[in-house]
Amino acid sequence: MGAFGQGDFAKLTIEDIDIKGKRVFIRVDFNVPLDENMMVTDDRRIRSALPTINYAIDEGAKVILASHLGRPKGKPDSKYSLAPVARRLQRLLNKEVSFSYDITGPQVKEAIAKMRPGDVILLENLRFNPGEEANSEEFSKELASLAEVYVNDAFGAAHRAHASTVGITKFLPPVAGFLLRKEVGYLKGVVSNPVRPFVAILGGAKVSGKIGVLENLMDKVDKVIVGGGMAFTFIKAMGYEVGDSLVEPEMLELAERIRTNLQKNNVKFYLPVDCVVAHSMELQAETKLVTTQEITRGWTALDIGPASVKLFSEALENAKTVIWNGPMGVFEMDAFSRGTFAIAKAVADAYALTIVGGGDTDLAVNKAGVSDSISFISTGGGASLQLLEGKELPGIAALKDKKA
Ligand code: AMP
């Protein structure tokens, strides 16, 4: 793999150790959406873990899979069961997957003791036990006692110091899976060594969640495009009226400082020039298209308009690297989805390495039907942002270094 493969990955991976015949605990991120009939509605996170799972099966390991799903508050809650995921995984692997309703204790130990090389078992939602999020030593030890080797392939949970991502690494040799390596390779690669011109597109609700990315990319990026709700804090900070659009008052000063610093660094900074505004977010709400200077009280900007789409698309034309995190508007509602989908298409059309991160943005790219034309779509929202902010993720820091 090239610069965006393993280059920035200093940890041992599952390939570097002997797992033949061993009980291997693989922490995966199967935090997938379920509908009211408990059917998996989007299995991309499950499919992303298949290379590691298949490798472990082919090597003759006894494969113990564990994940969280949703926020069950430390106790069993059937709404968040991973049983439907076991069924979907079984279909994707074309192989029997056992499911254990117990996460720890004699029954799961007995089931694992009966496993043969290549067998697969999925444990129930780790967050049914309060020890998971508390990173409790006792729960970490219990999990570790099920296996001989620990593999972390749960990139989406790597920014959390939980029992199954950090605590367990004290008790088993900890290595990375292929998805984790790929995610870090792309996201760290783009921050440390981007092919320029490098364009960052940020959107979504809040400036506060993404300002760290702008600070970290200050010296590396050539153009910054800001859309979505977060644009209006920047626009207000420049002295314009934004009506009832989303503004974070405590971020006004910092937003203005970052914008002027970027411009001092010769980074081109783009904000929406027109917007779709509405009185409310209701389905039947009256909407109109206005220039950004024309937003008045009583109106909220909920999408970027066509002139902004044109401006942003043109800014992407000579890009060699593009990262995109956060939608351009309230794309969950048809009336405010056009800007996001148009930018998804523009990113997909860019003749560049394109990296999309964040739960909402990958959904938008998928809905726009252009997922296949994006170079890399991250499976982790919070985790991908933290890497773009230049932070170290606890779940990765806890793994064994290559040279150790
Ligand atoms: P984030 O998690 O910060 O990436 O925010 C994603 C959310 O931002 C989505 O659910 C969007 O509906 C929302 N969003 C995008 N644009 C706007 C806007 N102009 N006003 C309010 N919310 C927005």
XYZ file of C-alpha atoms and ligand atoms in Angstrom:
427
model
C 0.000 0.000 0.000
C 1.154 3.540 -0.729
C 1.307 6.709 1.332
C -2.259 6.301 2.505
C -2.016 2.631 3.374
C 0.210 1.557 6.218
C 2.665 4.455 6.120
C 1.477 6.164 9.269
C 0.629 3.036 11.175
C 3.152 2.098 13.814
C 1.214 -0.691 15.531
C 1.389 -4.441 15.200
C -1.484 -5.931 13.242
C -3.181 -9.305 13.219
C -0.825 -10.362 10.419
C 2.221 -9.877 12.652
C 1.299 -12.535 15.201
C 0.468 -16.221 15.212
C -3.250 -16.779 15.699
C -3.556 -20.305 14.380
C -5.837 -22.356 16.619
C -5.939 -19.524 19.167
C -8.940 -17.872 20.789
C -8.903 -14.397 19.288
C -11.050 -11.615 20.751
C -11.828 -9.136 17.966
C -13.399 -5.837 19.060
C -15.457 -4.759 16.045
C -17.758 -1.792 15.496
C -21.150 -3.322 14.743
C -22.975 -0.201 15.936
C -25.449 -0.323 13.048
C -28.968 1.089 12.671
C -31.895 -1.305 13.309
C -35.498 -0.680 12.229
C -38.631 -1.339 14.311
C -38.577 -5.001 13.196
C -34.997 -5.339 14.453
C -33.630 -5.595 10.928
C -30.221 -4.097 10.115
C -30.916 -1.180 7.757
C -27.308 -0.365 6.866
C -24.632 -3.058 7.118
C -21.603 -1.093 5.899
C -19.907 -1.267 9.292
C -20.322 -5.046 9.366
C -18.955 -5.393 5.845
C -15.989 -3.172 6.702
C -14.909 -5.671 9.374
C -15.053 -8.682 7.047
C -11.401 -8.590 5.884
C -10.163 -9.045 9.469
C -12.812 -11.631 10.356
C -12.184 -13.644 7.190
C -8.444 -13.502 7.744
C -8.843 -14.858 11.287
C -11.148 -17.636 10.046
C -8.750 -18.571 7.256
C -5.854 -18.681 9.715
C -7.793 -21.179 11.819
C -8.410 -18.922 14.810
C -11.412 -19.323 17.096
C -13.039 -15.992 16.421
C -14.768 -14.193 19.303
C -16.435 -10.977 18.140
C -17.622 -8.210 20.460
C -19.177 -4.789 19.879
C -21.459 -2.156 21.338
C -24.693 -1.014 19.736
C -26.424 2.242 20.686
C -26.609 3.536 24.239
C -28.309 0.939 26.446
C -27.149 2.594 29.714
C -25.230 -0.300 31.247
C -28.050 -2.843 31.425
C -29.691 -5.347 29.076
C -32.258 -3.789 26.741
C -33.619 -5.947 23.904
C -33.871 -2.871 21.622
C -30.087 -2.858 21.457
C -29.435 -6.587 21.086
C -26.757 -7.681 18.647
C -28.706 -10.854 17.762
C -29.932 -9.341 14.446
C -26.327 -8.472 13.622
C -25.285 -12.113 14.135
C -27.890 -13.130 11.551
C -26.679 -10.542 9.045
C -23.046 -11.492 9.637
C -23.898 -15.132 9.088
C -25.279 -14.242 5.662
C -22.322 -12.041 4.757
C -19.796 -14.718 5.802
C -21.881 -17.539 4.412
C -20.986 -19.440 7.537
C -22.571 -20.251 10.880
C -22.183 -17.545 13.524
C -23.128 -18.488 17.085
C -24.559 -15.830 19.337
C -23.995 -15.617 23.073
C -26.511 -13.684 25.151
C -23.934 -13.786 27.953
C -20.894 -11.573 27.657
C -19.042 -13.094 30.604
C -19.495 -16.104 32.889
C -19.502 -19.897 32.689
C -21.953 -20.286 29.792
C -20.003 -18.195 27.317
C -16.756 -19.823 28.493
C -18.252 -23.237 27.856
C -19.449 -22.215 24.375
C -15.966 -20.909 23.549
C -14.299 -24.056 24.895
C -16.284 -26.065 22.363
C -15.215 -23.909 19.391
C -13.129 -25.422 16.609
C -10.581 -23.524 14.486
C -12.455 -21.203 12.110
C -15.624 -21.055 14.246
C -17.183 -17.667 14.944
C -19.136 -16.456 17.966
C -20.607 -12.986 18.523
C -21.164 -11.776 22.089
C -24.148 -9.677 23.155
C -23.840 -5.871 23.325
C -20.873 -4.997 25.552
C -22.676 -1.926 26.870
C -25.235 -4.173 28.587
C -22.532 -4.355 31.261
C -21.778 -1.056 33.080
C -18.119 -2.089 33.276
C -17.697 -1.478 29.543
C -18.066 2.308 29.486
C -16.567 2.633 32.982
C -13.446 0.855 31.650
C -13.626 -1.301 34.763
C -10.643 -3.493 35.474
C -12.823 -6.375 36.584
C -14.889 -6.391 33.373
C -11.741 -5.960 31.250
C -10.226 -9.028 32.961
C -13.411 -11.032 32.427
C -13.361 -10.215 28.719
C -9.657 -11.015 28.463
C -10.187 -14.390 30.140
C -12.205 -15.510 27.101
C -9.249 -15.279 24.714
C -5.504 -15.512 24.122
C -5.078 -12.596 21.709
C -6.828 -9.212 21.396
C -7.470 -7.481 18.070
C -8.980 -4.009 17.819
C -10.775 -3.419 14.517
C -13.381 -1.026 15.924
C -12.201 2.287 14.524
C -15.539 3.935 15.362
C -14.940 3.232 19.074
C -11.186 3.890 19.161
C -11.633 7.392 20.628
C -13.285 5.890 23.719
C -11.280 4.470 26.625
C -13.603 1.593 27.445
C -13.002 -1.921 28.791
C -13.103 -3.527 25.341
C -10.913 -0.879 23.694
C -8.364 -0.006 26.398
C -8.863 -1.975 29.659
C -8.521 -5.384 27.999
C -5.161 -4.483 26.431
C -3.481 -4.819 29.848
C -4.319 -8.514 29.953
C -3.854 -9.786 26.371
C -1.337 -9.043 23.609
C -3.105 -6.210 21.741
C -2.852 -5.763 17.964
C -4.831 -3.945 15.257
C -7.182 -5.263 12.603
C -7.123 -4.296 8.930
C -9.949 -1.734 9.117
C -8.262 0.130 11.955
C -5.005 0.208 9.999
C -6.737 1.422 6.845
C -8.658 4.190 8.651
C -5.566 5.488 10.402
C -3.528 5.192 7.197
C -5.931 7.412 5.273
C -6.795 9.918 7.982
C -3.321 10.377 9.449
C -1.824 10.242 5.972
C -3.976 13.112 4.813
C -3.087 15.249 7.816
C 0.654 14.591 7.758
C 1.317 14.473 4.050
C -1.524 15.731 1.850
C -1.074 15.977 -1.902
C -1.883 19.623 -2.634
C -3.999 21.514 -3.428
C -5.790 20.197 -0.350
C -9.392 21.263 0.258
C -11.301 20.723 3.511
C -15.102 20.899 3.474
C -16.761 21.193 6.855
C -20.455 21.333 7.658
C -22.975 20.013 10.134
C -24.508 21.626 13.137
C -21.772 22.999 15.312
C -18.556 24.966 14.992
C -17.411 23.728 18.390
C -17.178 20.123 17.172
C -14.997 20.986 14.190
C -12.933 24.044 14.982
C -10.086 21.763 16.176
C -9.805 20.364 12.656
C -9.330 23.853 11.224
C -6.697 24.644 13.855
C -4.801 21.450 13.073
C -4.959 21.885 9.305
C -4.028 25.584 9.396
C -0.622 25.044 7.734
C -1.536 22.165 5.463
C -4.740 23.107 3.745
C -5.133 25.340 0.657
C -8.872 25.967 0.754
C -11.517 25.664 3.443
C -15.201 25.437 2.577
C -17.675 25.841 5.424
C -21.386 25.081 4.985
C -24.205 23.724 7.132
C -25.320 25.254 10.414
C -21.754 25.977 11.476
C -21.328 28.545 8.678
C -23.640 31.001 10.429
C -21.404 31.470 13.447
C -18.635 32.521 11.026
C -21.008 34.771 9.062
C -22.367 36.451 12.198
C -18.827 36.900 13.506
C -18.079 38.886 10.333
C -20.876 41.273 11.305
C -23.747 40.022 9.162
C -27.351 39.413 10.180
C -28.187 35.685 10.126
C -31.815 35.822 11.321
C -32.708 32.789 13.430
C -30.000 30.578 11.920
C -27.885 28.426 14.198
C -25.231 30.472 16.016
C -22.945 29.493 18.890
C -22.393 32.803 20.700
C -19.448 31.477 22.717
C -17.657 30.519 19.501
C -17.993 33.850 17.661
C -14.617 35.241 18.650
C -12.711 32.022 17.991
C -14.435 31.516 14.637
C -13.397 34.981 13.493
C -9.829 34.478 14.727
C -9.508 31.152 12.916
C -10.946 32.616 9.713
C -8.535 35.563 9.726
C -5.583 33.314 10.620
C -6.406 30.998 7.742
C -6.556 33.971 5.400
C -3.209 35.262 6.730
C -1.832 31.818 5.841
C -3.110 32.304 2.281
C -5.814 29.709 2.753
C -8.899 30.553 0.687
C -11.979 30.515 2.897
C -15.427 29.942 1.380
C -18.802 30.517 3.057
C -22.307 30.145 1.559
C -23.383 33.091 -0.605
C -27.025 32.009 -0.773
C -29.277 29.855 1.377
C -32.656 28.166 1.552
C -34.444 29.689 4.536
C -37.637 28.684 6.348
C -39.702 29.888 9.296
C -39.402 26.483 10.928
C -38.144 22.979 10.309
C -41.645 21.623 9.704
C -42.333 19.612 6.576
C -44.861 22.096 5.152
C -42.917 25.188 6.194
C -42.689 27.971 3.618
C -39.185 28.171 2.174
C -37.392 30.718 0.005
C -34.008 31.228 -1.569
C -32.119 34.338 -0.472
C -28.588 35.660 -0.625
C -26.723 35.285 2.650
C -26.953 39.063 3.219
C -30.747 38.932 2.970
C -31.466 36.567 5.871
C -33.785 38.391 8.253
C -35.284 37.753 11.694
C -37.881 35.016 11.781
C -36.047 33.016 9.089
C -33.588 30.171 9.576
C -31.069 29.089 6.936
C -31.341 25.324 6.554
C -29.484 24.611 3.308
C -26.992 26.228 0.968
C -28.355 27.550 -2.338
C -27.318 26.933 -5.978
C -24.853 29.834 -6.160
C -23.017 28.390 -3.143
C -23.020 24.947 -4.752
C -21.439 26.490 -7.863
C -18.866 28.423 -5.830
C -17.917 25.380 -3.734
C -17.821 23.043 -6.755
C -15.501 25.420 -8.608
C -13.251 25.565 -5.554
C -12.883 21.790 -5.822
C -11.867 21.808 -9.456
C -8.067 21.713 -9.115
C -8.028 19.824 -5.788
C -5.746 16.812 -5.392
C -6.954 15.926 -1.898
C -10.410 16.585 -0.463
C -11.736 15.818 2.991
C -15.400 16.328 3.807
C -17.045 16.137 7.221
C -20.574 17.398 7.922
C -23.618 18.047 5.712
C -24.316 21.391 4.011
C -27.856 21.588 5.400
C -30.589 19.657 7.174
C -30.316 16.953 4.515
C -32.551 14.551 6.460
C -35.467 16.651 5.128
C -36.049 16.720 1.364
C -36.604 20.483 1.279
C -33.095 21.094 2.654
C -31.142 18.220 1.120
C -30.202 19.580 -2.293
C -27.061 21.416 -1.283
C -25.620 18.394 0.514
C -26.367 16.030 -2.353
C -24.924 18.457 -4.912
C -21.709 18.736 -2.895
C -21.616 14.937 -2.557
C -21.663 14.743 -6.351
C -19.026 17.452 -6.703
C -16.726 15.621 -4.267
C -17.333 12.345 -6.092
C -16.479 14.026 -9.424
C -13.275 15.615 -8.123
C -10.144 14.187 -9.712
C -8.590 13.807 -6.280
C -8.113 11.584 -3.291
C -11.449 12.085 -1.555
C -12.027 11.192 2.080
C -15.430 11.447 3.703
C -15.814 11.178 7.474
C -18.537 11.391 10.021
C -21.712 9.367 10.415
C -23.954 11.926 8.782
C -21.734 12.627 5.837
C -21.333 8.992 4.882
C -25.122 8.655 4.982
C -25.443 11.697 2.715
C -22.934 10.290 0.232
C -24.800 7.004 0.261
C -28.187 8.677 -0.243
C -26.755 10.715 -3.103
C -25.739 7.402 -4.714
C -22.062 8.317 -5.096
C -20.380 6.170 -2.399
C -18.521 4.143 -5.012
C -16.860 7.257 -6.405
C -15.343 8.347 -3.085
C -11.779 7.153 -2.389
C -12.361 6.415 1.287
C -15.385 6.657 3.556
C -14.541 6.472 7.234
C -16.656 4.276 9.505
C -16.007 6.512 12.517
C -17.513 9.936 13.176
C -15.957 11.104 16.441
C -12.832 9.010 15.898
C -12.184 10.426 12.425
C -12.616 14.006 13.671
C -10.149 13.396 16.481
C -7.537 12.103 14.044
C -8.094 15.129 11.819
C -7.621 17.279 14.932
C -4.233 15.615 15.369
C -5.204 13.817 18.576
C -4.084 10.379 19.603
C -6.925 7.901 20.073
C -6.770 5.874 23.324
C -7.847 2.646 21.601
C -4.924 2.935 19.191
C -2.363 4.178 21.712
C -3.060 1.038 23.781
C -1.961 -1.321 20.983
C 1.528 -2.824 20.714
C 4.066 -0.793 18.764
C 5.757 -2.446 15.792
C 9.226 -1.953 17.221
C 8.415 -2.733 20.856
P -22.742 17.254 12.919
O -23.034 16.080 13.798
O -22.173 18.424 13.633
O -21.970 16.873 11.668
O -24.157 17.798 12.427
C -24.986 17.093 11.570
C -26.345 17.722 11.619
O -26.260 19.080 11.257
C -27.342 17.108 10.676
O -28.269 16.365 11.406
C -27.979 18.295 9.997
O -29.400 18.247 9.985
C -27.536 19.467 10.836
N -27.458 20.717 10.064
C -26.850 20.924 8.900
N -27.051 22.166 8.467
C -27.827 22.798 9.379
C -28.386 24.090 9.491
N -28.205 25.026 8.539
N -29.127 24.365 10.575
C -29.341 23.431 11.524
N -28.826 22.175 11.482
C -28.082 21.859 10.417
